[in-house]
Short mmCIF file of C-alpha atoms and ligand atoms in Angstrom, two decimals:
data_model
loop_
_atom_site.label_atom_id
_atom_site.label_comp_id
_atom_site.label_asym_id
_atom_site.label_seq_id
_atom_site.Cartn_x
_atom_site.Cartn_y
_atom_site.Cartn_z
CA UNK A 46 44.12 234.11 -74.62
CA UNK A 47 44.53 236.11 -71.43
CA UNK A 48 46.06 234.55 -68.41
CA UNK A 49 43.03 235.41 -66.27
CA UNK A 50 40.65 233.38 -68.42
CA UNK A 51 42.40 230.04 -68.48
CA UNK A 52 41.39 228.90 -64.96
CA UNK A 53 37.75 229.39 -65.92
CA UNK A 54 38.22 227.47 -69.16
CA UNK A 55 40.03 224.71 -67.32
CA UNK A 56 37.19 224.45 -64.82
CA UNK A 57 34.64 224.29 -67.62
CA UNK A 58 36.55 221.59 -69.44
CA UNK A 59 36.89 219.56 -66.24
CA UNK A 60 33.17 219.78 -65.53
CA UNK A 61 32.37 218.60 -69.05
CA UNK A 62 34.82 215.72 -68.84
CA UNK A 63 33.57 214.72 -65.41
CA UNK A 64 29.90 214.75 -66.38
CA UNK A 65 30.51 212.72 -69.52
CA UNK A 66 32.21 210.04 -67.41
CA UNK A 67 29.37 210.10 -64.89
CA UNK A 68 26.72 209.90 -67.59
CA UNK A 69 28.39 206.98 -69.32
CA UNK A 70 28.49 204.98 -66.14
CA UNK A 71 26.79 202.67 -65.44
CA UNK A 72 24.89 201.44 -68.47
CA UNK A 73 21.60 199.73 -67.76
CA UNK A 74 20.01 197.11 -69.95
CA UNK A 75 16.38 196.43 -69.18
CA UNK A 76 15.47 192.94 -70.38
CA UNK A 77 11.97 194.13 -71.32
CA UNK A 78 13.47 196.73 -73.68
CA UNK A 79 15.33 193.83 -75.27
CA UNK A 80 12.17 191.82 -75.87
CA UNK A 81 11.50 189.90 -72.64
CA UNK A 82 7.84 189.46 -71.72
CA UNK A 83 6.70 189.49 -68.10
CA UNK A 84 3.81 187.09 -68.76
CA UNK A 85 5.39 183.89 -67.39
CA UNK A 86 4.86 182.12 -70.73
CA UNK A 87 6.70 183.80 -73.56
CA UNK A 88 10.21 182.48 -73.90
CA UNK A 89 12.49 185.34 -72.79
CA UNK A 90 15.75 183.41 -73.09
CA UNK A 91 17.02 185.41 -76.08
CA UNK A 92 16.32 188.76 -74.40
CA UNK A 93 18.28 187.75 -71.31
CA UNK A 94 21.15 186.51 -73.47
CA UNK A 95 21.11 189.79 -75.42
CA UNK A 96 21.29 191.78 -72.18
CA UNK A 97 24.16 189.60 -70.98
CA UNK A 98 26.08 189.96 -74.25
CA UNK A 99 25.84 193.75 -74.06
CA UNK A 100 26.73 193.95 -70.36
CA UNK A 101 29.61 191.53 -70.83
CA UNK A 102 31.04 193.56 -73.71
CA UNK A 103 30.72 196.84 -71.84
CA UNK A 104 33.97 198.63 -71.02
CA UNK A 105 32.32 200.17 -67.97
CA UNK A 106 30.18 198.89 -65.14
CA UNK A 107 26.91 197.56 -66.50
CA UNK A 108 23.55 196.73 -64.98
CA UNK A 109 20.98 194.26 -66.23
CA UNK A 110 17.58 195.10 -64.86
CA UNK A 111 14.71 192.62 -64.59
CA UNK A 112 11.49 194.40 -63.65
CA UNK A 113 8.57 192.89 -61.74
CA UNK A 114 6.63 190.07 -63.41
CA UNK A 115 7.29 186.47 -64.33
CA UNK A 116 9.85 185.67 -67.00
CA UNK A 117 9.96 182.22 -68.55
CA UNK A 118 13.47 181.09 -69.36
CA UNK A 119 15.00 177.95 -70.82
CA UNK A 120 18.65 177.28 -70.04
CA UNK A 121 20.65 180.52 -69.94
CA UNK A 122 24.46 180.40 -70.08
CA UNK A 123 25.95 183.64 -68.77
CA UNK A 124 29.42 182.97 -70.08
CA UNK A 125 32.56 185.03 -69.65
CA UNK A 126 35.19 186.17 -69.75
CA UNK A 127 33.76 189.66 -70.03
CA UNK A 128 35.27 193.07 -70.75
CA UNK A 129 33.40 194.45 -67.78
CA UNK A 130 34.37 193.21 -64.36
CA UNK A 131 31.47 195.00 -62.71
CA UNK A 132 28.19 193.53 -63.91
CA UNK A 133 25.22 193.94 -61.68
CA UNK A 134 22.02 191.98 -62.24
CA UNK A 135 19.17 193.53 -60.37
CA UNK A 136 15.96 191.50 -60.26
CA UNK A 137 12.57 192.67 -59.10
CA UNK A 138 10.69 189.86 -60.81
CA UNK A 139 10.53 186.07 -60.86
CA UNK A 140 12.43 183.88 -63.29
CA UNK A 141 10.47 180.77 -64.15
CA UNK A 142 11.98 177.49 -65.36
CA UNK A 143 10.18 175.11 -67.73
CA UNK A 144 7.81 172.96 -65.69
CA UNK A 145 8.31 170.17 -68.23
CA UNK A 146 11.55 168.68 -66.90
CA UNK A 147 12.28 167.28 -70.35
CA UNK A 148 13.16 170.79 -71.56
CA UNK A 149 16.21 171.15 -69.30
CA UNK A 150 16.72 167.39 -69.33
CA UNK A 151 20.21 166.54 -68.16
CA UNK A 152 21.58 170.09 -68.45
CA UNK A 153 23.91 170.79 -65.54
CA UNK A 154 22.10 173.97 -64.72
CA UNK A 155 19.23 176.22 -65.62
CA UNK A 156 20.98 179.56 -65.00
CA UNK A 157 24.74 179.14 -65.26
CA UNK A 158 27.51 181.70 -64.86
CA UNK A 159 30.95 180.57 -65.92
CA UNK A 160 34.33 182.28 -66.25
CA UNK A 161 33.03 185.58 -64.93
CA UNK A 162 34.77 188.05 -62.63
CA UNK A 163 32.86 190.70 -60.70
CA UNK A 164 29.17 189.80 -60.96
CA UNK A 165 26.58 190.95 -58.43
CA UNK A 166 23.15 189.35 -58.41
CA UNK A 167 20.56 190.97 -56.20
CA UNK A 168 16.92 190.36 -55.42
CA UNK A 169 14.56 188.20 -57.37
CA UNK A 170 12.86 184.85 -57.14
CA UNK A 171 14.09 181.84 -59.09
CA UNK A 172 11.32 179.31 -59.54
CA UNK A 173 12.76 175.97 -60.62
CA UNK A 174 9.30 174.35 -61.04
CA UNK A 175 10.71 171.07 -59.80
CA UNK A 176 7.56 169.30 -58.66
CA UNK A 177 7.16 167.32 -61.89
CA UNK A 178 10.69 165.94 -61.72
CA UNK A 179 10.38 165.14 -58.00
CA UNK A 180 7.22 163.16 -58.71
CA UNK A 181 9.01 161.26 -61.48
CA UNK A 182 11.93 160.44 -59.16
CA UNK A 183 9.67 159.49 -56.28
CA UNK A 184 7.53 157.22 -58.44
CA UNK A 185 10.49 154.84 -58.73
CA UNK A 186 9.74 154.31 -62.41
CA UNK A 187 13.21 155.35 -63.44
CA UNK A 188 13.90 157.14 -66.73
CA UNK A 189 13.85 160.52 -65.03
CA UNK A 190 16.63 162.94 -65.93
CA UNK A 191 18.86 163.88 -63.00
CA UNK A 192 17.64 167.45 -63.34
CA UNK A 193 19.31 170.85 -63.50
CA UNK A 194 20.77 172.99 -60.73
CA UNK A 195 18.84 176.25 -60.56
CA UNK A 196 21.81 178.64 -60.31
CA UNK A 197 25.45 177.72 -60.81
CA UNK A 198 28.65 179.72 -60.67
CA UNK A 199 31.64 177.87 -62.08
CA UNK A 200 35.24 178.91 -62.62
CA UNK A 201 34.44 182.45 -61.55
CA UNK A 202 35.55 184.97 -58.97
CA UNK A 203 34.41 188.03 -57.04
CA UNK A 204 30.74 187.15 -57.00
CA UNK A 205 28.07 188.63 -54.73
CA UNK A 206 24.57 187.21 -54.45
CA UNK A 207 22.13 188.91 -52.11
CA UNK A 208 18.43 188.99 -51.36
CA UNK A 209 17.73 186.09 -53.69
CA UNK A 210 15.02 183.47 -53.24
CA UNK A 211 15.25 180.08 -54.90
CA UNK A 212 12.21 177.86 -54.78
CA UNK A 213 11.37 174.37 -55.96
CA UNK A 214 14.60 173.64 -57.73
CA UNK A 215 14.70 170.53 -59.90
CA UNK A 216 18.08 169.51 -58.46
CA UNK A 217 20.43 171.61 -56.27
CA UNK A 218 19.33 175.21 -55.77
CA UNK A 219 22.69 177.00 -55.87
CA UNK A 220 26.10 175.54 -56.77
CA UNK A 221 29.48 177.23 -56.40
CA UNK A 222 32.09 175.22 -58.25
CA UNK A 223 35.69 176.23 -58.94
CA UNK A 224 35.26 179.78 -57.66
CA UNK A 225 37.15 182.30 -55.58
CA UNK A 226 35.74 185.02 -53.35
CA UNK A 227 31.99 184.49 -53.40
CA UNK A 228 29.69 186.18 -50.93
CA UNK A 229 26.08 185.10 -50.50
CA UNK A 230 23.83 186.98 -48.15
CA UNK A 231 20.10 186.97 -47.35
CA UNK A 232 19.47 183.91 -49.45
CA UNK A 233 16.18 182.11 -49.06
CA UNK A 234 15.70 178.56 -50.26
CA UNK A 235 12.37 176.79 -50.11
CA UNK A 236 11.37 173.39 -51.38
CA UNK A 237 9.35 170.48 -50.02
CA UNK A 238 11.00 168.51 -47.21
CA UNK A 239 10.61 165.37 -49.32
CA UNK A 240 11.92 166.75 -52.60
CA UNK A 241 14.88 164.63 -53.75
CA UNK A 242 18.41 166.05 -54.30
CA UNK A 243 17.36 169.64 -53.76
CA UNK A 244 20.41 170.76 -51.74
CA UNK A 245 20.20 174.43 -50.83
CA UNK A 246 23.75 175.64 -51.46
CA UNK A 247 26.56 173.36 -52.59
CA UNK A 248 30.18 174.52 -52.53
CA UNK A 249 33.11 172.61 -53.99
CA UNK A 250 36.61 173.26 -55.35
CA UNK A 251 36.24 176.84 -54.19
CA UNK A 252 38.03 179.15 -51.81
CA UNK A 253 36.85 182.20 -49.89
CA UNK A 254 33.11 181.51 -50.03
CA UNK A 255 30.95 183.26 -47.40
CA UNK A 256 27.30 182.43 -46.73
CA UNK A 257 25.53 184.81 -44.35
CA UNK A 258 22.06 185.45 -42.91
CA UNK A 259 20.22 182.83 -44.90
CA UNK A 260 17.17 180.67 -44.41
CA UNK A 261 17.10 177.29 -46.06
CA UNK A 262 14.33 174.72 -46.03
CA UNK A 263 14.58 171.89 -48.54
CA UNK A 264 14.53 168.14 -49.14
CA UNK A 265 18.28 167.47 -48.98
CA UNK A 266 21.27 169.19 -47.33
CA UNK A 267 20.68 172.85 -46.49
CA UNK A 268 24.34 173.40 -47.29
CA UNK A 269 26.60 170.71 -48.70
CA UNK A 270 30.35 171.08 -48.86
CA UNK A 271 32.18 169.02 -51.43
CA UNK A 272 35.83 168.19 -52.15
CA UNK A 273 38.20 171.13 -52.48
CA UNK A 274 36.22 173.62 -50.43
CA UNK A 275 38.65 175.78 -48.43
CA UNK A 276 38.34 178.95 -46.34
CA UNK A 277 34.57 178.68 -46.18
CA UNK A 278 32.59 180.80 -43.72
CA UNK A 279 28.95 180.12 -42.91
CA UNK A 280 27.21 182.39 -40.42
CA UNK A 281 23.66 182.88 -39.21
CA UNK A 282 21.88 180.21 -41.18
CA UNK A 283 18.50 178.72 -40.28
CA UNK A 284 18.08 175.19 -41.65
CA UNK A 285 14.92 173.11 -41.78
CA UNK A 286 13.40 171.08 -43.15
CA UNK A 287 16.46 169.42 -44.67
CA UNK A 288 19.43 167.19 -44.03
CA UNK A 289 21.51 169.78 -42.19
CA UNK A 290 24.87 171.33 -42.98
CA UNK A 291 27.08 168.60 -44.34
CA UNK A 292 30.71 168.26 -45.32
CA UNK A 293 30.50 165.48 -47.88
CA UNK A 294 29.99 163.11 -49.24
CA UNK A 295 33.78 163.04 -49.49
CA UNK A 296 35.97 160.25 -50.78
CA UNK A 297 33.90 159.10 -53.69
CA UNK A 298 36.97 159.44 -55.89
CA UNK A 299 40.27 157.79 -55.07
CA UNK A 300 42.11 161.01 -55.92
CA UNK A 301 40.30 163.96 -54.48
CA UNK A 302 40.96 167.49 -53.16
CA UNK A 303 40.51 167.93 -49.42
CA UNK A 304 38.30 170.22 -47.39
CA UNK A 305 40.06 172.66 -45.13
CA UNK A 306 39.28 175.62 -42.86
CA UNK A 307 35.50 175.60 -42.68
CA UNK A 308 33.64 177.63 -40.05
CA UNK A 309 29.94 177.23 -39.34
CA UNK A 310 28.89 179.74 -36.70
CA UNK A 311 25.46 180.63 -35.36
CA UNK A 312 23.10 178.17 -36.98
CA UNK A 313 19.73 176.77 -36.03
CA UNK A 314 18.43 173.40 -37.14
CA UNK A 315 14.73 172.71 -36.87
CA UNK A 316 13.41 169.18 -37.35
CA UNK A 317 16.26 168.28 -39.67
CA UNK A 318 17.71 164.84 -40.37
CA UNK A 319 21.19 166.01 -39.32
CA UNK A 320 22.68 169.03 -37.66
CA UNK A 321 26.37 169.35 -38.43
CA UNK A 322 27.67 166.34 -40.30
CA UNK A 323 30.84 165.10 -41.96
CA UNK A 324 30.24 162.21 -44.29
CA UNK A 325 32.53 160.10 -46.44
CA UNK A 326 32.18 157.08 -48.64
CA UNK A 327 33.46 153.81 -47.22
CA UNK A 328 36.03 153.38 -49.96
CA UNK A 329 39.65 154.16 -50.76
CA UNK A 330 40.50 157.85 -51.26
CA UNK A 331 43.20 160.37 -50.46
CA UNK A 332 40.63 163.01 -49.48
CA UNK A 333 40.55 164.77 -46.11
CA UNK A 334 38.65 167.21 -43.94
CA UNK A 335 40.57 169.29 -41.42
CA UNK A 336 40.42 172.50 -39.39
CA UNK A 337 36.66 172.53 -39.12
CA UNK A 338 34.78 174.61 -36.55
CA UNK A 339 31.10 174.14 -35.73
CA UNK A 340 30.12 176.85 -33.27
CA UNK A 341 27.02 178.33 -31.60
CA UNK A 342 24.42 175.94 -32.97
CA UNK A 343 20.92 175.30 -31.69
CA UNK A 344 19.33 171.93 -32.45
CA UNK A 345 15.57 171.58 -32.26
CA UNK A 346 14.39 168.00 -32.53
CA UNK A 347 17.21 167.00 -34.88
CA UNK A 348 17.70 163.29 -35.63
CA UNK A 349 21.53 163.36 -35.66
CA UNK A 350 22.69 166.67 -34.21
CA UNK A 351 26.43 165.89 -34.32
CA UNK A 352 27.51 163.24 -36.78
CA UNK A 353 30.61 161.90 -38.49
CA UNK A 354 29.69 159.04 -40.80
CA UNK A 355 32.56 157.46 -42.69
CA UNK A 356 30.65 154.41 -43.83
CA UNK A 357 28.43 155.91 -46.49
CA UNK A 358 27.69 153.31 -49.13
CA UNK A 359 24.20 153.63 -50.55
CA UNK A 360 22.66 150.33 -51.60
CA UNK A 361 26.01 148.75 -50.71
CA UNK A 362 27.23 149.50 -54.23
CA UNK A 363 30.82 150.34 -55.11
CA UNK A 364 32.28 149.91 -51.63
CA UNK A 365 31.29 146.67 -49.90
CA UNK A 366 33.90 145.55 -47.43
CA UNK A 367 35.98 148.69 -47.93
CA UNK A 368 36.82 151.41 -45.44
CA UNK A 369 37.09 155.14 -45.99
CA UNK A 370 40.49 156.54 -46.87
CA UNK A 371 39.36 160.06 -45.95
CA UNK A 372 41.26 161.48 -42.99
CA UNK A 373 39.22 163.67 -40.65
CA UNK A 374 41.13 165.79 -38.16
CA UNK A 375 40.89 168.90 -36.00
CA UNK A 376 37.15 169.27 -35.81
CA UNK A 377 35.81 171.47 -33.01
CA UNK A 378 32.23 171.53 -31.74
CA UNK A 379 31.71 174.55 -29.52
CA UNK A 380 28.55 175.78 -27.79
CA UNK A 381 26.08 173.39 -29.35
CA UNK A 382 22.86 172.74 -27.52
CA UNK A 383 19.27 171.70 -27.92
CA UNK A 384 17.29 168.54 -28.49
CA UNK A 385 17.90 165.34 -30.38
CA UNK A 386 15.05 163.37 -31.92
CA UNK A 387 16.97 160.12 -31.37
CA UNK A 388 18.78 158.73 -28.36
CA UNK A 389 22.27 159.04 -29.86
CA UNK A 390 22.87 162.76 -30.26
CA UNK A 391 26.63 162.60 -30.83
CA UNK A 392 27.97 159.96 -33.17
CA UNK A 393 31.50 159.64 -34.48
CA UNK A 394 31.66 156.62 -36.79
CA UNK A 395 35.15 157.02 -38.21
CA UNK A 396 37.39 155.03 -40.52
CA UNK A 397 39.27 152.09 -39.02
CA UNK A 398 42.10 152.81 -41.42
CA UNK A 399 42.24 156.57 -40.75
CA UNK A 400 40.75 157.20 -37.30
CA UNK A 401 39.40 160.67 -36.64
CA UNK A 402 41.83 162.73 -34.59
CA UNK A 403 41.73 166.08 -32.82
CA UNK A 404 37.98 166.01 -32.25
CA UNK A 405 37.11 168.64 -29.63
CA UNK A 406 33.83 168.99 -27.81
CA UNK A 407 33.42 172.17 -25.80
CA UNK A 408 30.22 173.25 -24.05
CA UNK A 409 27.86 170.85 -25.72
CA UNK A 410 24.50 170.00 -24.23
CA UNK A 411 22.04 167.83 -26.12
CA UNK A 412 18.97 166.19 -24.67
CA UNK A 413 16.68 163.41 -25.82
CA UNK A 414 13.10 163.56 -24.52
CA UNK A 415 14.30 165.94 -21.82
CA UNK A 416 16.85 163.37 -20.62
CA UNK A 417 20.55 163.21 -21.22
CA UNK A 418 21.20 161.87 -24.73
CA UNK A 419 23.90 159.35 -25.66
CA UNK A 420 27.20 159.52 -27.50
CA UNK A 421 28.82 156.85 -29.60
CA UNK A 422 32.40 156.75 -30.86
CA UNK A 423 34.18 154.38 -33.19
CA UNK A 424 37.82 155.06 -34.13
CA UNK A 425 37.63 158.63 -32.87
CA UNK A 426 40.08 160.43 -30.60
CA UNK A 427 40.02 163.88 -29.09
CA UNK A 428 39.21 165.91 -26.00
CA UNK A 429 36.31 167.49 -24.20
CA UNK A 430 36.27 170.68 -22.19
CA UNK A 431 33.72 172.80 -20.38
CA UNK A 432 30.27 171.31 -19.86
CA UNK A 433 29.70 168.39 -22.20
CA UNK A 434 26.57 166.26 -22.18
CA UNK A 435 26.30 163.56 -23.35
CA UNK A 436 29.72 163.02 -21.85
CA UNK A 437 32.18 162.28 -24.56
CA UNK A 438 33.09 158.78 -25.60
CA UNK A 439 36.35 160.17 -26.95
C1 LIG B 242 40.28 180.47 -42.95
O1 LIG B 242 39.19 181.00 -43.66
C2 LIG B 242 38.85 182.33 -43.32
C3 LIG B 242 37.64 182.71 -44.13
O2 LIG B 242 36.60 181.83 -43.86
C4 LIG B 242 40.01 183.26 -43.59
O3 LIG B 242 39.68 184.56 -43.18
C5 LIG B 242 41.22 182.78 -42.85
O4 LIG B 242 42.31 183.56 -43.20
C6 LIG B 242 41.51 181.31 -43.21
N1 LIG B 242 42.61 180.82 -42.40
C7 LIG B 242 43.68 180.31 -42.94
C8 LIG B 242 44.72 179.82 -41.97
O5 LIG B 242 43.85 180.20 -44.14
#
């Protein structure tokens, strides 16, 4: 072979190699090609599981595509670990849960991802069909299952969820449990303001979770933050109806991981039960909440705009006469204004055993019926700066 020809051959070989790599990547699995039916009735669980099994086993990046239409699914467990650490699930359609709550029964979740690394979920509507279960719970008859979370990520990392709508969940809408590096953006949650236990997004035992640009209206907390949540960032969230953004309930267990380094910035609360809240059970625990920043919040007719409640004890069961062991410290409220629906707009009801410390109020202005609202403090210490109204009781 002549010396002049080899560069050409080399170039040809490189082009061939390059294009084969490009063509092999990424693989797309369309759930309809695997047997799913977009009629809202046919059980498509097996087709979704088949798509997941293939994507999970892929050596390269893989995409699962869900086209427009309604897909009925029973419980789907998207389990890892996977060979691929770049699985993208792209949804144009609606996933529909069984309306008969007996089908999911006491399953923890309807759509559950566990032990996965590198999953991106984008678009789509998740319809939890929760109204039947809510009616059962509200009837007070008992014998209702607790219900399933719509979407859960557990023991996973490097997760992105964007452009997703969750509606009418049976229990919590989205749960992040035992995860690292999770980003959620443009999430929409809708459920009736009276629907029981339908928290929007719940985060616990997880680090590096970010929730951005989301709109949450539901019957319980818009966002609830449980034990072991650290380095959590929440920005640009609209909440209402709902119970606000809540750290807690903490301290249910005597031995419990603490909550640390949580930022809530730029949030609006419309007609909610609470604005920004920290809540703990009135019972012994080694839990804590510290280095918390609530910043740039607007309250519109919120019942308890700023609240620390360390005496949670529903029905006086399991804690009568006890005080919370949870230590709350270094909590800053900065640039929070708007209207309270009750006279007491700022309430710090802390533990007599572990008083709240390092509470800082900075540029807070909350009104009640266009008048200055009130503040109430029990076992709370800290400072105020800038313009603060109601004037602190710290
Ligand atoms: C606090 O959390 C943020 C993410 O929300 C992170 O960027 C920052 O490094 C954390 N700070 C500390 C001291 O860990």
